PDB file of C-alpha atoms in Angstrom:
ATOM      1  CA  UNK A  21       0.000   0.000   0.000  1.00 53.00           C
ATOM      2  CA  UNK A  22       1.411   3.595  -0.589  1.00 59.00           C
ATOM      3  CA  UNK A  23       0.259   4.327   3.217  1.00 62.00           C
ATOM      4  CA  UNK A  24       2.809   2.093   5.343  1.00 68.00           C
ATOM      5  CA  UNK A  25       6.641   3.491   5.367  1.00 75.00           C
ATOM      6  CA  UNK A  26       8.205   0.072   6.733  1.00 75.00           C
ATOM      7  CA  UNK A  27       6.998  -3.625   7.600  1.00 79.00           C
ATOM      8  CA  UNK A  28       8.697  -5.913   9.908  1.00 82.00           C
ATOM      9  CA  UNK A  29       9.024  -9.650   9.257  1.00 82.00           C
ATOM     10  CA  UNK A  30      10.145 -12.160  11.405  1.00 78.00           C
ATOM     11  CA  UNK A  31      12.226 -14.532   9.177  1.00 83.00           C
ATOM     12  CA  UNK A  32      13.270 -17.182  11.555  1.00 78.00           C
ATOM     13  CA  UNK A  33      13.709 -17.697  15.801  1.00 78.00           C
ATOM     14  CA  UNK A  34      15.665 -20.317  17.146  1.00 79.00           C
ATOM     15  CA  UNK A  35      16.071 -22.041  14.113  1.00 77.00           C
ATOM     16  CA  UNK A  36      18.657 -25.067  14.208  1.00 71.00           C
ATOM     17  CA  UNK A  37      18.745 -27.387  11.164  1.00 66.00           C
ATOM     18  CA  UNK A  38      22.175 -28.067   9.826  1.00 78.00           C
ATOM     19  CA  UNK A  39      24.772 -25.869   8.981  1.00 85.00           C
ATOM     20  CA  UNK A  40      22.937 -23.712   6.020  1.00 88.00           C
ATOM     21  CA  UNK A  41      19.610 -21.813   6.680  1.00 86.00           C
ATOM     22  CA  UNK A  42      18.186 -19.842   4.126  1.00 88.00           C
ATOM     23  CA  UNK A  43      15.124 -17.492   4.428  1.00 89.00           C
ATOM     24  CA  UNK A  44      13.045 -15.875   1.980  1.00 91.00           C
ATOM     25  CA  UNK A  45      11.132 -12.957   0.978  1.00 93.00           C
ATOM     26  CA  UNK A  46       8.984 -11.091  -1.289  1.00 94.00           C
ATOM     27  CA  UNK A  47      10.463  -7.613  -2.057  1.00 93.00           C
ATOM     28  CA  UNK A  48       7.914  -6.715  -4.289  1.00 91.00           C
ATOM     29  CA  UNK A  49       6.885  -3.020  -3.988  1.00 87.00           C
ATOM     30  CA  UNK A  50       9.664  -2.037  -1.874  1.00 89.00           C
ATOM     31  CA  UNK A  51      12.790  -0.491  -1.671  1.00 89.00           C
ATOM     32  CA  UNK A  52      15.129  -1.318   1.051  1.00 89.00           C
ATOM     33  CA  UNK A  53      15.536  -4.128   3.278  1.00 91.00           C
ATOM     34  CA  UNK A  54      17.065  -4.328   6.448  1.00 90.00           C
ATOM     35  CA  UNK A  55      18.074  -7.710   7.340  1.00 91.00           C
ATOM     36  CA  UNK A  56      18.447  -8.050  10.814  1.00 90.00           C
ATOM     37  CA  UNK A  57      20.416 -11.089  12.044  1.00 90.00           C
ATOM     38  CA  UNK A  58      21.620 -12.498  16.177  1.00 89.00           C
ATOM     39  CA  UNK A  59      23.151 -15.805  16.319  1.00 88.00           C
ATOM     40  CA  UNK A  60      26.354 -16.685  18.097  1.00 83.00           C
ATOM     41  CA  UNK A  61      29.521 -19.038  17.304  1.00 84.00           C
ATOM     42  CA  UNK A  62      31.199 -21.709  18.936  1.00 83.00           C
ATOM     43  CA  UNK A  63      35.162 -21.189  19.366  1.00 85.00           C
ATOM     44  CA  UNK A  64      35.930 -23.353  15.663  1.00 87.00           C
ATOM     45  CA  UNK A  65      32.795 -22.056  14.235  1.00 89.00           C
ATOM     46  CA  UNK A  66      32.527 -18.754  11.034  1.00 90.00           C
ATOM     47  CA  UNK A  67      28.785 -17.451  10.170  1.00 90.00           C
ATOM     48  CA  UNK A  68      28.714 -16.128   6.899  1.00 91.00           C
ATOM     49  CA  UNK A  69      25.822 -14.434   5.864  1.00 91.00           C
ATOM     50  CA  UNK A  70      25.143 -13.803   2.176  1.00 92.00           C
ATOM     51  CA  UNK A  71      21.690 -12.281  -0.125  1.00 94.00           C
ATOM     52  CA  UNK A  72      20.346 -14.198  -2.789  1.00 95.00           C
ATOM     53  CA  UNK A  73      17.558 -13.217  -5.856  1.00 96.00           C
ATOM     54  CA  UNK A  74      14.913 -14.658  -7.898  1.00 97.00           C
ATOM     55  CA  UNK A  75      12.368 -13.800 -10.391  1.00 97.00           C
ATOM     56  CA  UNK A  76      10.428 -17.243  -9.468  1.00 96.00           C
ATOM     57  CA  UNK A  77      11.387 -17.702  -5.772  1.00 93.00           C
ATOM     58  CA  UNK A  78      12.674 -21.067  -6.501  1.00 94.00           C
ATOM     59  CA  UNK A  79      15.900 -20.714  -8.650  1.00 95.00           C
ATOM     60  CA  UNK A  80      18.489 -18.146  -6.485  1.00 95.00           C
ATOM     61  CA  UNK A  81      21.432 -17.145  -7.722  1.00 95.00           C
ATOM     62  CA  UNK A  82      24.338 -14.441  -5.405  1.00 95.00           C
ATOM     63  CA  UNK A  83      23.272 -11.029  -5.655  1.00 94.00           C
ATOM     64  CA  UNK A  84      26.271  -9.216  -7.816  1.00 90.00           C
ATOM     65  CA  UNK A  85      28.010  -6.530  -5.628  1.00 88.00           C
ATOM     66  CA  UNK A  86      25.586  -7.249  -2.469  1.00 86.00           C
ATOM     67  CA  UNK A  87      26.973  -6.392   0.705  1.00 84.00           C
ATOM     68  CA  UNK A  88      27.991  -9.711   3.209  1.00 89.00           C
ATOM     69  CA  UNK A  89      28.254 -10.144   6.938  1.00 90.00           C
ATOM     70  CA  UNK A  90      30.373 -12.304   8.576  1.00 90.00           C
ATOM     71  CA  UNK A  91      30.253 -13.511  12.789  1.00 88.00           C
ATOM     72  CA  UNK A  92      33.981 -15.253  13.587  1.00 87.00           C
ATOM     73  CA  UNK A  93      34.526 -17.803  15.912  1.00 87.00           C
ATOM     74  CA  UNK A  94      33.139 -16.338  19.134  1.00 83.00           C
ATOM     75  CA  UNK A  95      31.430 -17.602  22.233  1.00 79.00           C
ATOM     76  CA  UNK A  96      29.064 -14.705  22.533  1.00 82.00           C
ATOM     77  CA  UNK A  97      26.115 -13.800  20.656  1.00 85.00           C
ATOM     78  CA  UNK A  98      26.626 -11.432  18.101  1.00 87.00           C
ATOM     79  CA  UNK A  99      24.108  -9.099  15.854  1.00 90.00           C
ATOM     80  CA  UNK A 100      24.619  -8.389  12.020  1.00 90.00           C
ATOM     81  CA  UNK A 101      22.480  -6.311   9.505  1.00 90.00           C
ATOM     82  CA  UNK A 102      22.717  -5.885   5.467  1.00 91.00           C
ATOM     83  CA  UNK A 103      20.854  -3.081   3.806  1.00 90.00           C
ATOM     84  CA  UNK A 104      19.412  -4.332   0.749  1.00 92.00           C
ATOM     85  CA  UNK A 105      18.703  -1.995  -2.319  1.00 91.00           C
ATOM     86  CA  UNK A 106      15.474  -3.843  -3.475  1.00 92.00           C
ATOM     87  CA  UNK A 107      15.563  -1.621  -6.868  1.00 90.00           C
ATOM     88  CA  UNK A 108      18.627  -3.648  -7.573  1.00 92.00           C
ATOM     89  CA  UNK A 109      18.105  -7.391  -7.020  1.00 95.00           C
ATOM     90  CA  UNK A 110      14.969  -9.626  -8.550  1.00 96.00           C
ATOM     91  CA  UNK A 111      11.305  -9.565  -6.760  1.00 96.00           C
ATOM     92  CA  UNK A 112      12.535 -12.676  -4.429  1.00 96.00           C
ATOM     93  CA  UNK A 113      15.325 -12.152  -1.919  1.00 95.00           C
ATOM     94  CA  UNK A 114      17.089 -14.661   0.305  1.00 92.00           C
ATOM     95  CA  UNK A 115      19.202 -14.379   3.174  1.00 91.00           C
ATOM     96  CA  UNK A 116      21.573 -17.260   3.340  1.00 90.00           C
ATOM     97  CA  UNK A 117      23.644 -18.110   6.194  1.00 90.00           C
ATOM     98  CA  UNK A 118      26.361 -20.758   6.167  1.00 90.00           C
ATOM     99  CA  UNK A 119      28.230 -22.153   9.380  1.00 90.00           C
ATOM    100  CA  UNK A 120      31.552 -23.536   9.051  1.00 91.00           C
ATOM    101  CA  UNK A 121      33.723 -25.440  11.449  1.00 88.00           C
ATOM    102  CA  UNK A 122      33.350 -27.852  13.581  1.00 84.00           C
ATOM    103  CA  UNK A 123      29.781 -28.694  14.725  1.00 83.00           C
ATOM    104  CA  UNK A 124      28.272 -26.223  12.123  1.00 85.00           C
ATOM    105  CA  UNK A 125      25.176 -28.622  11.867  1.00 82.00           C
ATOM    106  CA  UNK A 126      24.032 -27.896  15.495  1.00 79.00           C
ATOM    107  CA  UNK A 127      24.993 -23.959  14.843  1.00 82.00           C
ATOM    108  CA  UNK A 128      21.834 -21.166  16.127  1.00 81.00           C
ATOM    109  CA  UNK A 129      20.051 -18.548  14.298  1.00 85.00           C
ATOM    110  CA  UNK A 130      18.626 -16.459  17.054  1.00 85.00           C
ATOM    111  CA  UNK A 131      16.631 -14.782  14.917  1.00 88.00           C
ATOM    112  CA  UNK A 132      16.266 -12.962  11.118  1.00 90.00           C
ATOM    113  CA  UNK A 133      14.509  -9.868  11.020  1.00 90.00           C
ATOM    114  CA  UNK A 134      13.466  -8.210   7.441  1.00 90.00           C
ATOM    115  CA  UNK A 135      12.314  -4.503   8.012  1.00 89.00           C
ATOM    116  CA  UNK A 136      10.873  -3.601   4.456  1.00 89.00           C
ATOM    117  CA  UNK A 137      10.299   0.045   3.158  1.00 87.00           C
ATOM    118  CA  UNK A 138       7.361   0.792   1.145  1.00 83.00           C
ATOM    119  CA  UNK A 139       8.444   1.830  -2.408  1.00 79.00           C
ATOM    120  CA  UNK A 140       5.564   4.837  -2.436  1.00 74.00           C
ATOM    121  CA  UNK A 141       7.364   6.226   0.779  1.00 73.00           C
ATOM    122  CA  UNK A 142      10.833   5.869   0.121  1.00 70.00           C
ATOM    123  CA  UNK A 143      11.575   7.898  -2.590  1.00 70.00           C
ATOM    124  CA  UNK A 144      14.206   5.518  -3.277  1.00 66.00           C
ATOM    125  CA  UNK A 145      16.296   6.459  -0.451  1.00 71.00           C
ATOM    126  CA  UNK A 146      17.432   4.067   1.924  1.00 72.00           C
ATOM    127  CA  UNK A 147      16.849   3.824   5.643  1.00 67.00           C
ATOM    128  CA  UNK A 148      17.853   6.483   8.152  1.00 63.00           C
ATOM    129  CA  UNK A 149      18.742   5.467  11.000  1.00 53.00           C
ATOM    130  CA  UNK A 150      18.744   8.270  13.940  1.00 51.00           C
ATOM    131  CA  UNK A 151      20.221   7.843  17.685  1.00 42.00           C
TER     132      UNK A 151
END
């Protein structure tokens, strides 16, 4: 609608099934995403985090020039974010993450945020962010 400026959606929570987990969206009408990811690492463990696109939503291929995110091996939980220029990428996004290391099977996703802005409100700027 050209009313909303942003929608949240939750992607994933507590999500642990193997050592890739991918989550998908619709980024039809909007501009910018905001992917929001927590998750932590054990001590031989690497998160990487990467966006795929689609124009089906089943065949994803790497974004070209897309930004990445990476958590190192780390004890602690740890947050990451990618800002997504939706004008650039295919209707369908992915987020993929992929744990490496040992144990990466039984690796946590905390949770995957996607806050979308509204195409009609944007302007085609991207987020602001103010403190």
């Amino acid at each position: 609608d050209g009313k909303t400026t942003h929608k949240v959606k939750l992607l994933a929570t507590n999500i642990q099934n193997g050592a890739t987990k991918i989550y998908n969206f619709d980024g039809g009408g909007y501009s910018h995403a905001l992917l929001v990811m927590s998750s932590n690492t054990l001590a031989n463990q690497t998160l990487n985090m990467k966006v795929q696109d689609s124009d089906d939503g089943v065949t994803f291929t790497d974004v070209s020039g897309a930004p990445t995110a990476r958590i190192t091996p780390s004890l602690s939980t740890h947050s990451r974010t990618i800002l997504v220029n939706l004008n650039r990428t295919r209707r369908y996004v992915r987020a993929q993450f992929v744990f490496q290391g040992s144990d990466a099977a039984n690796a946590k996703i905390y949770s995957v945020v996607a806050i979308l802005q509204n195409q009609a409100q944007s302007n085609g700027e991207p987020f602001t962010v103010t403190l």
